[in-house]
Short mmCIF file of C-alpha atoms and ligand atoms in Angstrom, two decimals:
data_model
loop_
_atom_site.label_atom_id
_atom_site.label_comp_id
_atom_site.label_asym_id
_atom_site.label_seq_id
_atom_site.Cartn_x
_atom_site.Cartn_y
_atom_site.Cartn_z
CA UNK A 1 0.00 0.00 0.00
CA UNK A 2 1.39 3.46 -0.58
CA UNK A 3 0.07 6.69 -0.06
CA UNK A 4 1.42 9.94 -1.84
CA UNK A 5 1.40 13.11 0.78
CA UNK A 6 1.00 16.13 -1.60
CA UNK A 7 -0.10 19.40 -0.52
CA UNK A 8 0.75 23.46 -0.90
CA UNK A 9 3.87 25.02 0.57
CA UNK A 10 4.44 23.92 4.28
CA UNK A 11 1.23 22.14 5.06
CA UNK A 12 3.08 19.65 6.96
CA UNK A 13 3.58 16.90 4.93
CA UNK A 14 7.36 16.54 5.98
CA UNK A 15 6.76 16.67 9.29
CA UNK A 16 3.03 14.41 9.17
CA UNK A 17 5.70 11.84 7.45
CA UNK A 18 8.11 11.90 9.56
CA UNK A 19 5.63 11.84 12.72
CA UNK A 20 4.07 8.31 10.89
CA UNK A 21 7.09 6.60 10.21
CA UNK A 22 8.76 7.50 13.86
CA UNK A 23 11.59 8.16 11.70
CA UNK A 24 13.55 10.87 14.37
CA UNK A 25 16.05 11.73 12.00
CA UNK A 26 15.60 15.04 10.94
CA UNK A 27 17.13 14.51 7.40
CA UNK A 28 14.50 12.47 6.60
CA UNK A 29 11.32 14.51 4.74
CA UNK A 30 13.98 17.26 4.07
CA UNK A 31 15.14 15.72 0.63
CA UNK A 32 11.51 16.34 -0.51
CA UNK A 33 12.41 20.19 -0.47
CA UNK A 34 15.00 19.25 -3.33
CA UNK A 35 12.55 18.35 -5.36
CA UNK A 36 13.03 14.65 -4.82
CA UNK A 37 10.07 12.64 -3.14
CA UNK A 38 11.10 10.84 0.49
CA UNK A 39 9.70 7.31 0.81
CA UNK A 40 8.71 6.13 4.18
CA UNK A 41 7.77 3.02 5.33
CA UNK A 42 5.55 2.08 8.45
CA UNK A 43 5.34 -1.60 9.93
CA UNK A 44 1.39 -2.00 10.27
CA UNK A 45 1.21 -3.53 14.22
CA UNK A 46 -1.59 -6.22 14.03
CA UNK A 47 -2.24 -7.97 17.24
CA UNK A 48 -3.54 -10.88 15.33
CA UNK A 49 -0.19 -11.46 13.71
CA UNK A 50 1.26 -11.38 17.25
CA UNK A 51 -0.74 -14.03 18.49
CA UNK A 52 -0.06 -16.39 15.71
CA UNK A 53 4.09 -15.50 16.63
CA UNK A 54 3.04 -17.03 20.13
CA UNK A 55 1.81 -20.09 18.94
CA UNK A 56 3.99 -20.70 16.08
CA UNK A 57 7.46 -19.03 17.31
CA UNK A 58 8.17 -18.51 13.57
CA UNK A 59 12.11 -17.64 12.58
CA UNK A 60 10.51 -15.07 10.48
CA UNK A 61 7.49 -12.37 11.13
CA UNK A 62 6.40 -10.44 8.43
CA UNK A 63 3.90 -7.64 8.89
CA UNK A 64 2.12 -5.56 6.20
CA UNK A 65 3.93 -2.38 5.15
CA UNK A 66 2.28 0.83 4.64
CA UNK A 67 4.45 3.34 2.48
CA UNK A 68 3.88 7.13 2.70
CA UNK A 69 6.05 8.94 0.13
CA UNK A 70 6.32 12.83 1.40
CA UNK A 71 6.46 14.97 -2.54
CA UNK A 72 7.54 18.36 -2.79
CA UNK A 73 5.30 21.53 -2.26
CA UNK A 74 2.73 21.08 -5.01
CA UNK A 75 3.79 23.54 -7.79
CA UNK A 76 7.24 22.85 -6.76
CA UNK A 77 8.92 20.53 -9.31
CA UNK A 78 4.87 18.80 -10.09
CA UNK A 79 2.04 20.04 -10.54
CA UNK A 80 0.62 23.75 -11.51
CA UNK A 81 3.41 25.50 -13.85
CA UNK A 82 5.91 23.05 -12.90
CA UNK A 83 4.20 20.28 -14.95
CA UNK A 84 2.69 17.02 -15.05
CA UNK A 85 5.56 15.04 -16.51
CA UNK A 86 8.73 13.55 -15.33
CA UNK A 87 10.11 11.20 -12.66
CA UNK A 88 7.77 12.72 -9.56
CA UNK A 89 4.91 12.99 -11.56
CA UNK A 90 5.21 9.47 -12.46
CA UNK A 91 5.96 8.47 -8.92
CA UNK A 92 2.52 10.47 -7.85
CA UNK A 93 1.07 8.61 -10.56
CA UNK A 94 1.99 5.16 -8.88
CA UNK A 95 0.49 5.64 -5.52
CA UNK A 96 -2.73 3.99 -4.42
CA UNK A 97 -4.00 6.85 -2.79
CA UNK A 98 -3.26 10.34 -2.47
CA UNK A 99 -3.38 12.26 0.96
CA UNK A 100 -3.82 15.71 1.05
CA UNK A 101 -2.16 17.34 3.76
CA UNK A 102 -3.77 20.52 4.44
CA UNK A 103 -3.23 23.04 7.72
CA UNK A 104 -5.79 23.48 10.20
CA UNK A 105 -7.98 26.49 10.14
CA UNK A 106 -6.24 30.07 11.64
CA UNK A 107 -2.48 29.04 10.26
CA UNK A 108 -1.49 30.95 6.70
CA UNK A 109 0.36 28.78 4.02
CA UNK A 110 2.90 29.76 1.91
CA UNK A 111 0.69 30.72 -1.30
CA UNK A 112 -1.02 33.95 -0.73
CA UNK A 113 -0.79 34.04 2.57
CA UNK A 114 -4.68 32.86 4.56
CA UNK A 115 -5.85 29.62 3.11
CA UNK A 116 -8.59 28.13 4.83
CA UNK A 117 -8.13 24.02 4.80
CA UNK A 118 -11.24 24.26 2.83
CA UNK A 119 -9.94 26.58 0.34
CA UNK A 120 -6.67 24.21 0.24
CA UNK A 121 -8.99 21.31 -0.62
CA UNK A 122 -11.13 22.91 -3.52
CA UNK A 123 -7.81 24.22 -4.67
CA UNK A 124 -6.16 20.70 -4.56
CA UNK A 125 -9.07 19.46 -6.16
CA UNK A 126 -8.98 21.72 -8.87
CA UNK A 127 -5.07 20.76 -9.76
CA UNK A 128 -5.79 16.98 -9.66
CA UNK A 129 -8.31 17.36 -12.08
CA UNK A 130 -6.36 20.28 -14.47
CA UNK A 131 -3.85 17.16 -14.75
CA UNK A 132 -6.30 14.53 -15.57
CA UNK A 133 -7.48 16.85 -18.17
CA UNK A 134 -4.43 17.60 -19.98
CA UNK A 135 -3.70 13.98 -19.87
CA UNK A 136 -7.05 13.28 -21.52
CA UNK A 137 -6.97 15.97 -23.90
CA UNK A 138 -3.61 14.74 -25.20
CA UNK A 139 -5.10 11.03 -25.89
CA UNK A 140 -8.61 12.48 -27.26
CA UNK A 141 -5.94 14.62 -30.04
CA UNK A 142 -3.80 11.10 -30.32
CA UNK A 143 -7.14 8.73 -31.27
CA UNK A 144 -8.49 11.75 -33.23
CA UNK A 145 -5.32 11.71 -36.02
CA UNK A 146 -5.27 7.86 -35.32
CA UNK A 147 -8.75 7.73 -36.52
CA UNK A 148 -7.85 9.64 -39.83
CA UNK A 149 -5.56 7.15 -41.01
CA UNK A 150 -7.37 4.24 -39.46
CA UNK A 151 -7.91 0.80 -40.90
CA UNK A 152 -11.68 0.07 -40.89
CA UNK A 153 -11.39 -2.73 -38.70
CA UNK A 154 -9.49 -0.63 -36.15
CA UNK A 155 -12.19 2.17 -36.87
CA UNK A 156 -14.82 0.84 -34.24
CA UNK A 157 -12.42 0.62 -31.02
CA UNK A 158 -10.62 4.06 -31.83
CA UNK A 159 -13.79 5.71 -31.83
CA UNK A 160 -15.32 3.66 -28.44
CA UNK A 161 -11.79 5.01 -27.05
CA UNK A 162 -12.34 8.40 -28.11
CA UNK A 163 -15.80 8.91 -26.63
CA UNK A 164 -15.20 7.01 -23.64
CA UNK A 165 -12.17 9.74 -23.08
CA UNK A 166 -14.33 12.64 -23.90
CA UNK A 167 -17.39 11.66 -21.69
CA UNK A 168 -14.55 11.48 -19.02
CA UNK A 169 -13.48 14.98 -20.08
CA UNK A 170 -16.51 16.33 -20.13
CA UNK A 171 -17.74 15.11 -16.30
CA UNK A 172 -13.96 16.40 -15.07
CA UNK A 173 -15.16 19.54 -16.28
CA UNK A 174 -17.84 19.85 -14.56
CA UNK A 175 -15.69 18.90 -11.12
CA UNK A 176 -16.96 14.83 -11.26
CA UNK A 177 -13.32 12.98 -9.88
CA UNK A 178 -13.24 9.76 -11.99
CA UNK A 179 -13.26 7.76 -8.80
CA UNK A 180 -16.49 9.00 -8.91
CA UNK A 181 -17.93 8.96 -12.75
CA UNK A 182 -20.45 5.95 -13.84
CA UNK A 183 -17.51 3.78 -15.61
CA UNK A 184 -18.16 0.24 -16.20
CA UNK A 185 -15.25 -2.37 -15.73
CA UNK A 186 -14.48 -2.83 -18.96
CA UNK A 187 -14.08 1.19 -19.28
CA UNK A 188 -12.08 1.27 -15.63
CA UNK A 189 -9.38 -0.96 -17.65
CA UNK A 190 -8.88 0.90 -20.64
CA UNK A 191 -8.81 3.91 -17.96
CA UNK A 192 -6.20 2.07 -15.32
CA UNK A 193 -3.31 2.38 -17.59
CA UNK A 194 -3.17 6.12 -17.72
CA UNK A 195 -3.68 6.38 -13.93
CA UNK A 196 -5.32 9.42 -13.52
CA UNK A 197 -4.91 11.08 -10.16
CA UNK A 198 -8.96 12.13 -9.77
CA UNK A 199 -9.19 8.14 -10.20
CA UNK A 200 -7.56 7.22 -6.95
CA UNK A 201 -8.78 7.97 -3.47
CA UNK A 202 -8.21 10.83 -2.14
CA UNK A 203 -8.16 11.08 1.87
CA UNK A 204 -7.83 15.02 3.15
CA UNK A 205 -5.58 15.58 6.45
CA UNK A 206 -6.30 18.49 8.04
CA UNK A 207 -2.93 19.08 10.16
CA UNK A 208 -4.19 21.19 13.48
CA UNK A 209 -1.61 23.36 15.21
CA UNK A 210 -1.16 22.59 18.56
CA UNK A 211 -2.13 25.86 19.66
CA UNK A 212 -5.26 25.38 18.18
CA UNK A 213 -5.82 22.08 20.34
CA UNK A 214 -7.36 23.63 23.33
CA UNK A 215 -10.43 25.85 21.32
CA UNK A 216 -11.65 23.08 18.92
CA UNK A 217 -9.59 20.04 19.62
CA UNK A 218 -8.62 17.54 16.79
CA UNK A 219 -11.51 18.27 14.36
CA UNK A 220 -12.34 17.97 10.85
CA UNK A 221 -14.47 21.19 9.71
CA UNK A 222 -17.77 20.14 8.39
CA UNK A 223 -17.11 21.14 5.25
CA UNK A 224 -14.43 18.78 4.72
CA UNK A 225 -16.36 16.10 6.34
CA UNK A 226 -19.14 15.75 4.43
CA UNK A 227 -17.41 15.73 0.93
CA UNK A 228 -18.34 12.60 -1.36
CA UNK A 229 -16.60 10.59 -2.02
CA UNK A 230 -13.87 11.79 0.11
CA UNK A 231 -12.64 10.79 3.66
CA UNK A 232 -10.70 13.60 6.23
CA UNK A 233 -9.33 13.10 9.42
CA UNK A 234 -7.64 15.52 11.84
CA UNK A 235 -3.86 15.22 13.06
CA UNK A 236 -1.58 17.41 14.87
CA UNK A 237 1.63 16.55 12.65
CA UNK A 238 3.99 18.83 15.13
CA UNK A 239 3.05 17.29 18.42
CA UNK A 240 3.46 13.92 16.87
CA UNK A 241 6.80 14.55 15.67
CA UNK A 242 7.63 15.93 19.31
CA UNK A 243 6.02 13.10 21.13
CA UNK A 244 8.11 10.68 19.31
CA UNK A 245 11.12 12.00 21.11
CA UNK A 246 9.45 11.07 24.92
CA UNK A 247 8.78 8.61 27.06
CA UNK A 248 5.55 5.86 26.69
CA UNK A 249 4.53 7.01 29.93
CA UNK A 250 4.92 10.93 28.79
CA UNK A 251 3.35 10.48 25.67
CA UNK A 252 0.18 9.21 27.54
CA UNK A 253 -0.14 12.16 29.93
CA UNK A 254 0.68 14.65 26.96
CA UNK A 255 -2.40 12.75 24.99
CA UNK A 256 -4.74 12.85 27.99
CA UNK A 257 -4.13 16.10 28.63
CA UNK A 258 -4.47 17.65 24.86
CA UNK A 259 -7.37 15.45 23.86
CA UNK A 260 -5.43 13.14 21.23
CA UNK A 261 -6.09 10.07 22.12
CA UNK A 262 -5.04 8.35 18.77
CA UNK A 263 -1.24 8.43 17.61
CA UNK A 264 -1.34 9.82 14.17
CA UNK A 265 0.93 6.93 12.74
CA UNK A 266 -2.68 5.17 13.88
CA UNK A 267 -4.88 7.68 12.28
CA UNK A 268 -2.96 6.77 9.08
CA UNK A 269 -2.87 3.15 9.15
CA UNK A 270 -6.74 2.99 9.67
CA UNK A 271 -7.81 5.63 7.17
CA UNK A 272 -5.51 3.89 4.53
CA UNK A 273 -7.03 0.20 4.88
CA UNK A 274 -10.46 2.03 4.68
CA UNK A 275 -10.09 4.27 1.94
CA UNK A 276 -7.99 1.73 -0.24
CA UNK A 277 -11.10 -1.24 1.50
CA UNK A 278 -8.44 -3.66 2.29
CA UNK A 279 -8.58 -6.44 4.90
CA UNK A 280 -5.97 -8.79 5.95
CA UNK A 281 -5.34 -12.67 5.47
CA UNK A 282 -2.14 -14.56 7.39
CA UNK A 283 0.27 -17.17 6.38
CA UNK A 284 1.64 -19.27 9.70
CA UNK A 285 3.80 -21.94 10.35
CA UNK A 286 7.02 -22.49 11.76
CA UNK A 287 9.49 -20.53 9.21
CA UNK A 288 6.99 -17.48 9.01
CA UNK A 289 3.97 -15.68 10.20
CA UNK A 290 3.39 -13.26 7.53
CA UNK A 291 0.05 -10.89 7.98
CA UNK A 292 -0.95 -10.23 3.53
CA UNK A 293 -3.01 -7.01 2.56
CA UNK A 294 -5.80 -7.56 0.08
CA UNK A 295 -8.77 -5.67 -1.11
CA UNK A 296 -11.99 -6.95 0.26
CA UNK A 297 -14.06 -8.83 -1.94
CA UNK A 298 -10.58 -10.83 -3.21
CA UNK A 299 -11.44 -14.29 -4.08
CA UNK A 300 -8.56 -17.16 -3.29
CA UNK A 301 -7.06 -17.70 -6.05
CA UNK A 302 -6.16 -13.87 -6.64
CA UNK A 303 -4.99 -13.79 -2.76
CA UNK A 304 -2.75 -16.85 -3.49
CA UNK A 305 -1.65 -14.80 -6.45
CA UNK A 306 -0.16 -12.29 -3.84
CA UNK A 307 2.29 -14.83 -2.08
CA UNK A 308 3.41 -15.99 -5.41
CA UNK A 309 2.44 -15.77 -9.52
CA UNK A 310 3.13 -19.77 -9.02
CA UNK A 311 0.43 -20.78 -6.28
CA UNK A 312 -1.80 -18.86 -8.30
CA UNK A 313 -1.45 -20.77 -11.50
CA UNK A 314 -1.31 -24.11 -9.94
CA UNK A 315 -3.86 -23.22 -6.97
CA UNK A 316 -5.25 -26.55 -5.98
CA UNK A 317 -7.66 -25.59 -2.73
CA UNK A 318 -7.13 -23.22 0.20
CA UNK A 319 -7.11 -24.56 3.26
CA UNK A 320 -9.01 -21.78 5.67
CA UNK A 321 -9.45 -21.24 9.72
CA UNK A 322 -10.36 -17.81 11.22
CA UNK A 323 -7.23 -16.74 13.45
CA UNK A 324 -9.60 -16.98 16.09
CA UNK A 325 -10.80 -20.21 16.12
CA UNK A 326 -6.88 -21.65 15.32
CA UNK A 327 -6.01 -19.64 18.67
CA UNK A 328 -8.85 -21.39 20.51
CA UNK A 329 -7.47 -25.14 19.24
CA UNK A 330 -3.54 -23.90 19.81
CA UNK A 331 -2.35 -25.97 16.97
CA UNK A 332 -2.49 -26.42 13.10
CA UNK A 333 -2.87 -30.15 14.26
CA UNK A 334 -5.42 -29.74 16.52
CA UNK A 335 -7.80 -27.36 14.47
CA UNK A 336 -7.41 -30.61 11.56
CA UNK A 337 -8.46 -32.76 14.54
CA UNK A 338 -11.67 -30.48 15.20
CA UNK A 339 -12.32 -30.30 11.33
CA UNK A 340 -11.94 -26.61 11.46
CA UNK A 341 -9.61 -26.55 8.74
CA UNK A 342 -11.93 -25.79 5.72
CA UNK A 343 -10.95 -26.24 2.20
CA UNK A 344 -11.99 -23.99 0.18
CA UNK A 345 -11.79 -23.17 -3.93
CA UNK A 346 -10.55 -20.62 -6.47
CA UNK A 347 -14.04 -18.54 -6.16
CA UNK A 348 -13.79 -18.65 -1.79
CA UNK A 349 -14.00 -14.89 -1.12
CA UNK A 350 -11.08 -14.29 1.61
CA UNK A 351 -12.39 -12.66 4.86
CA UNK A 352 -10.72 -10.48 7.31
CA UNK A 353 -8.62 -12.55 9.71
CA UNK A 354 -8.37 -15.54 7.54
CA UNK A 355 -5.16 -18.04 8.04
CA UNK A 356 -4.87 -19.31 4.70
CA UNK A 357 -2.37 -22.86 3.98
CA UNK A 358 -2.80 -22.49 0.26
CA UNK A 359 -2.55 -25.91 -1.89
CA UNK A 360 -0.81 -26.48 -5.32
CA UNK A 361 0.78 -27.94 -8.14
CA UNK A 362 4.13 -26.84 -9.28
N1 GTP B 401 3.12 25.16 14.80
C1 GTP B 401 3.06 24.15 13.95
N2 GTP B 401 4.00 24.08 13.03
C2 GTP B 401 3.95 23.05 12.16
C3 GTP B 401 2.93 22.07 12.17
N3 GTP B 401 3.17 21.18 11.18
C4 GTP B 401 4.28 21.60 10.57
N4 GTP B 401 4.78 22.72 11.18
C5 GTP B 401 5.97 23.49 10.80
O1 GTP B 401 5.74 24.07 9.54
C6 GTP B 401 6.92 24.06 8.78
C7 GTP B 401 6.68 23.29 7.50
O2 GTP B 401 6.40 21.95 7.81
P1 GTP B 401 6.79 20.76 6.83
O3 GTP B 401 6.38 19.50 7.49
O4 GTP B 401 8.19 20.91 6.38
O5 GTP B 401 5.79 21.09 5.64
P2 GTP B 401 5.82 20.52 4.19
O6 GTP B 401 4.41 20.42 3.76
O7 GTP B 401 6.64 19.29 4.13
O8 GTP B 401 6.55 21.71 3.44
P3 GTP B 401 7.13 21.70 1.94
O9 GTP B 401 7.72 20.35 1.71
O10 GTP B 401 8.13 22.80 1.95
O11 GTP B 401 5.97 22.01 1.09
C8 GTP B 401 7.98 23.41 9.65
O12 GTP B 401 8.71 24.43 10.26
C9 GTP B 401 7.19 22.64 10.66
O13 GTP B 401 7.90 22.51 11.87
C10 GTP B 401 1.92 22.20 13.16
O14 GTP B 401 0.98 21.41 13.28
N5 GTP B 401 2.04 23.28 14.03
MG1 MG B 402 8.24 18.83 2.88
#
């Protein structure tokens, strides 16, 4: 899973990133002001995966990663005059999901000085979708001379392409994300290749000064709460980065006392699996517990897929227990003895907690 931080001039992202990823050096986030993007990586803690370590005592434990890459200042070195092309814009481009850092309501950004986090959203918006237009525009030019010179039997699909592009255009322009637009699969596929940003979700963090902490508290202003199609939560990106630097037992008091209950590293990890709808199957055994994000809805044979191309192609069965109920028998062996071990086919739709033993030919 990775997330791409973008935002205006000094929002926070830097410091939000470096808060998430308890990374206390103070280098890190600072390339990002070279016009480079800073890739940070965050071990997700899963207490189910820590259980399974306790019964299995694995050599290896291998939790799910989530990566937050911090980009430059929007409009410097991507984005707005400084383009749409190029190594960062392709990185942006990669990303599952973009977060939108934004500062909390009172603090002035960069760019014109006041900018309301609501104003720094619409804005955002605006420059996700400028980019998805120009990329559109380009390809709706490209099929339109391909057409001229077309072969009637490549006729039909260039024009389907074309007007698929320009309905796409045409709802951009009248501020419709993608993500949002009435797209069938078939259309989604043709679309996935040119990864348009308005297509991914978008989650909106509203970075609250500290100072601010005692009038409203960590809050999301209606306004950003209530978008569709969007999700926003509230962080405090500075007190973050200084709580990393104290004790558990300070950190608590600091929390009760300022009203943040939830570290933002947290905030982050939750809003990510439920913006990008992912839930979480294991692998155990005695060489590895291994905890495997996948988006809901995934049947077995795609999940099997993720631990390796090969299982995938020669998927046999999966064998399936809840964590749970493997817990409550103690042992692989046991839970066979019980019949809890269920096998399962290619179409089994993987739930949340699974432990999956998957079975194939090589
Ligand atoms: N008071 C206060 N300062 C903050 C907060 N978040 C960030 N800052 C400060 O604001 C400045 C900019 O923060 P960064 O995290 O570097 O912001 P950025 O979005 O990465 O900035 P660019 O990469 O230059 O666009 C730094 O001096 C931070 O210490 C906050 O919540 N409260
Ligand atoms: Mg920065």
């Amino acid at each position: 899973m990775e997330l791409a931080l973008i935002g205006f001039p000094g929002a926070g992202k830097s410091t939000l990133s470096r808060a998430v990823t308890e990374a206390v050096d103070p280098k890190v986030g600072t390339g990002a002001r070279w016009g480079k993007a800073q890739v940070g990586v965050v071990k997700v803690p899963d207490p189910r995966v820590d259980q399974q370590v306790k019964l299995f005592r694995p050599q290896s434990v291998v939790q799910a990663e989530l990566r937050l890459v911090d980009f430059p200042a929007w409009g410097e070195g991507l984005g707005k005059g400084a383009g749409i092309t190029g190594e960062l814009f392709s990185m942006l481009q990669r990303a599952d999901a973009l977060v939108h850092v934004v500062r909390g309501l009172g603090e002035t950004t960069g760019e014109g000085g006041q900018m309301t986090p609501q104003r720094a959203a619409a804005e955002m918006d605006t420059e996700l979708a400028f980019a998805d237009l120009a990329i559109l525009e380009r390809r709706v030019q490209r099929l339109e001379s391909g057409l001229k010179g077309a072969k009637p039997s490549e006729r039909a699909q260039l024009l389907q392409e074309k007007q698929l592009f320009e309905r796409v255009k045409a709802a951009l322009e009248q501020d419709v994300p993608i993500l949002r637009q009435e797209i069938d699969d078939a259309e989604r596929k043709v679309l996935r290749e040119f990864q348009f940003l308005t297509a991914k979700p978008l989650l909106v963090v509203v970075n609250v000064d500290e100072r601010a902490l005692g009038e409203g508290g960590l809050r999301v202003p209606d306004e950003l709460a209530n978008r569709p199609g969007q999700r926003a939560v509230a962080v405090c990106a500075k007190l973050e980065e200084e709580l990393l630097a104290m004790s558990e037992a300070e950190r608590a008091e600091f929390r009760k006392e300022l009203g943040v209950p939830q570290n933002s590293r947290d905030v982050m990890i939750q809003a990510a699996y439920e913006l990008l709808d992912m839930v979480t199957f294991l692998t155990v055994g005695p060489d590895e517990v291994r905890a495997w994000p996948i988006e809901r809805n995934t049947v077995a044979v795609r999940a099997a897929g993720k631990v390796h191309s090969d299982i995938e192609r020669g998927f046999i069965r999966a064998e399936v227990i809840h964590e749970k109920q493997l817990l409550e028998c103690g042992s692989l062996v046991e839970a066979r003895k019980r019949g809890l071990l269920r096998l399962e086919g290619k179409t089994y739709v993987v739930q949340d907690g699974d432990v999956i033993n998957f079975l194939f030919n090589v």
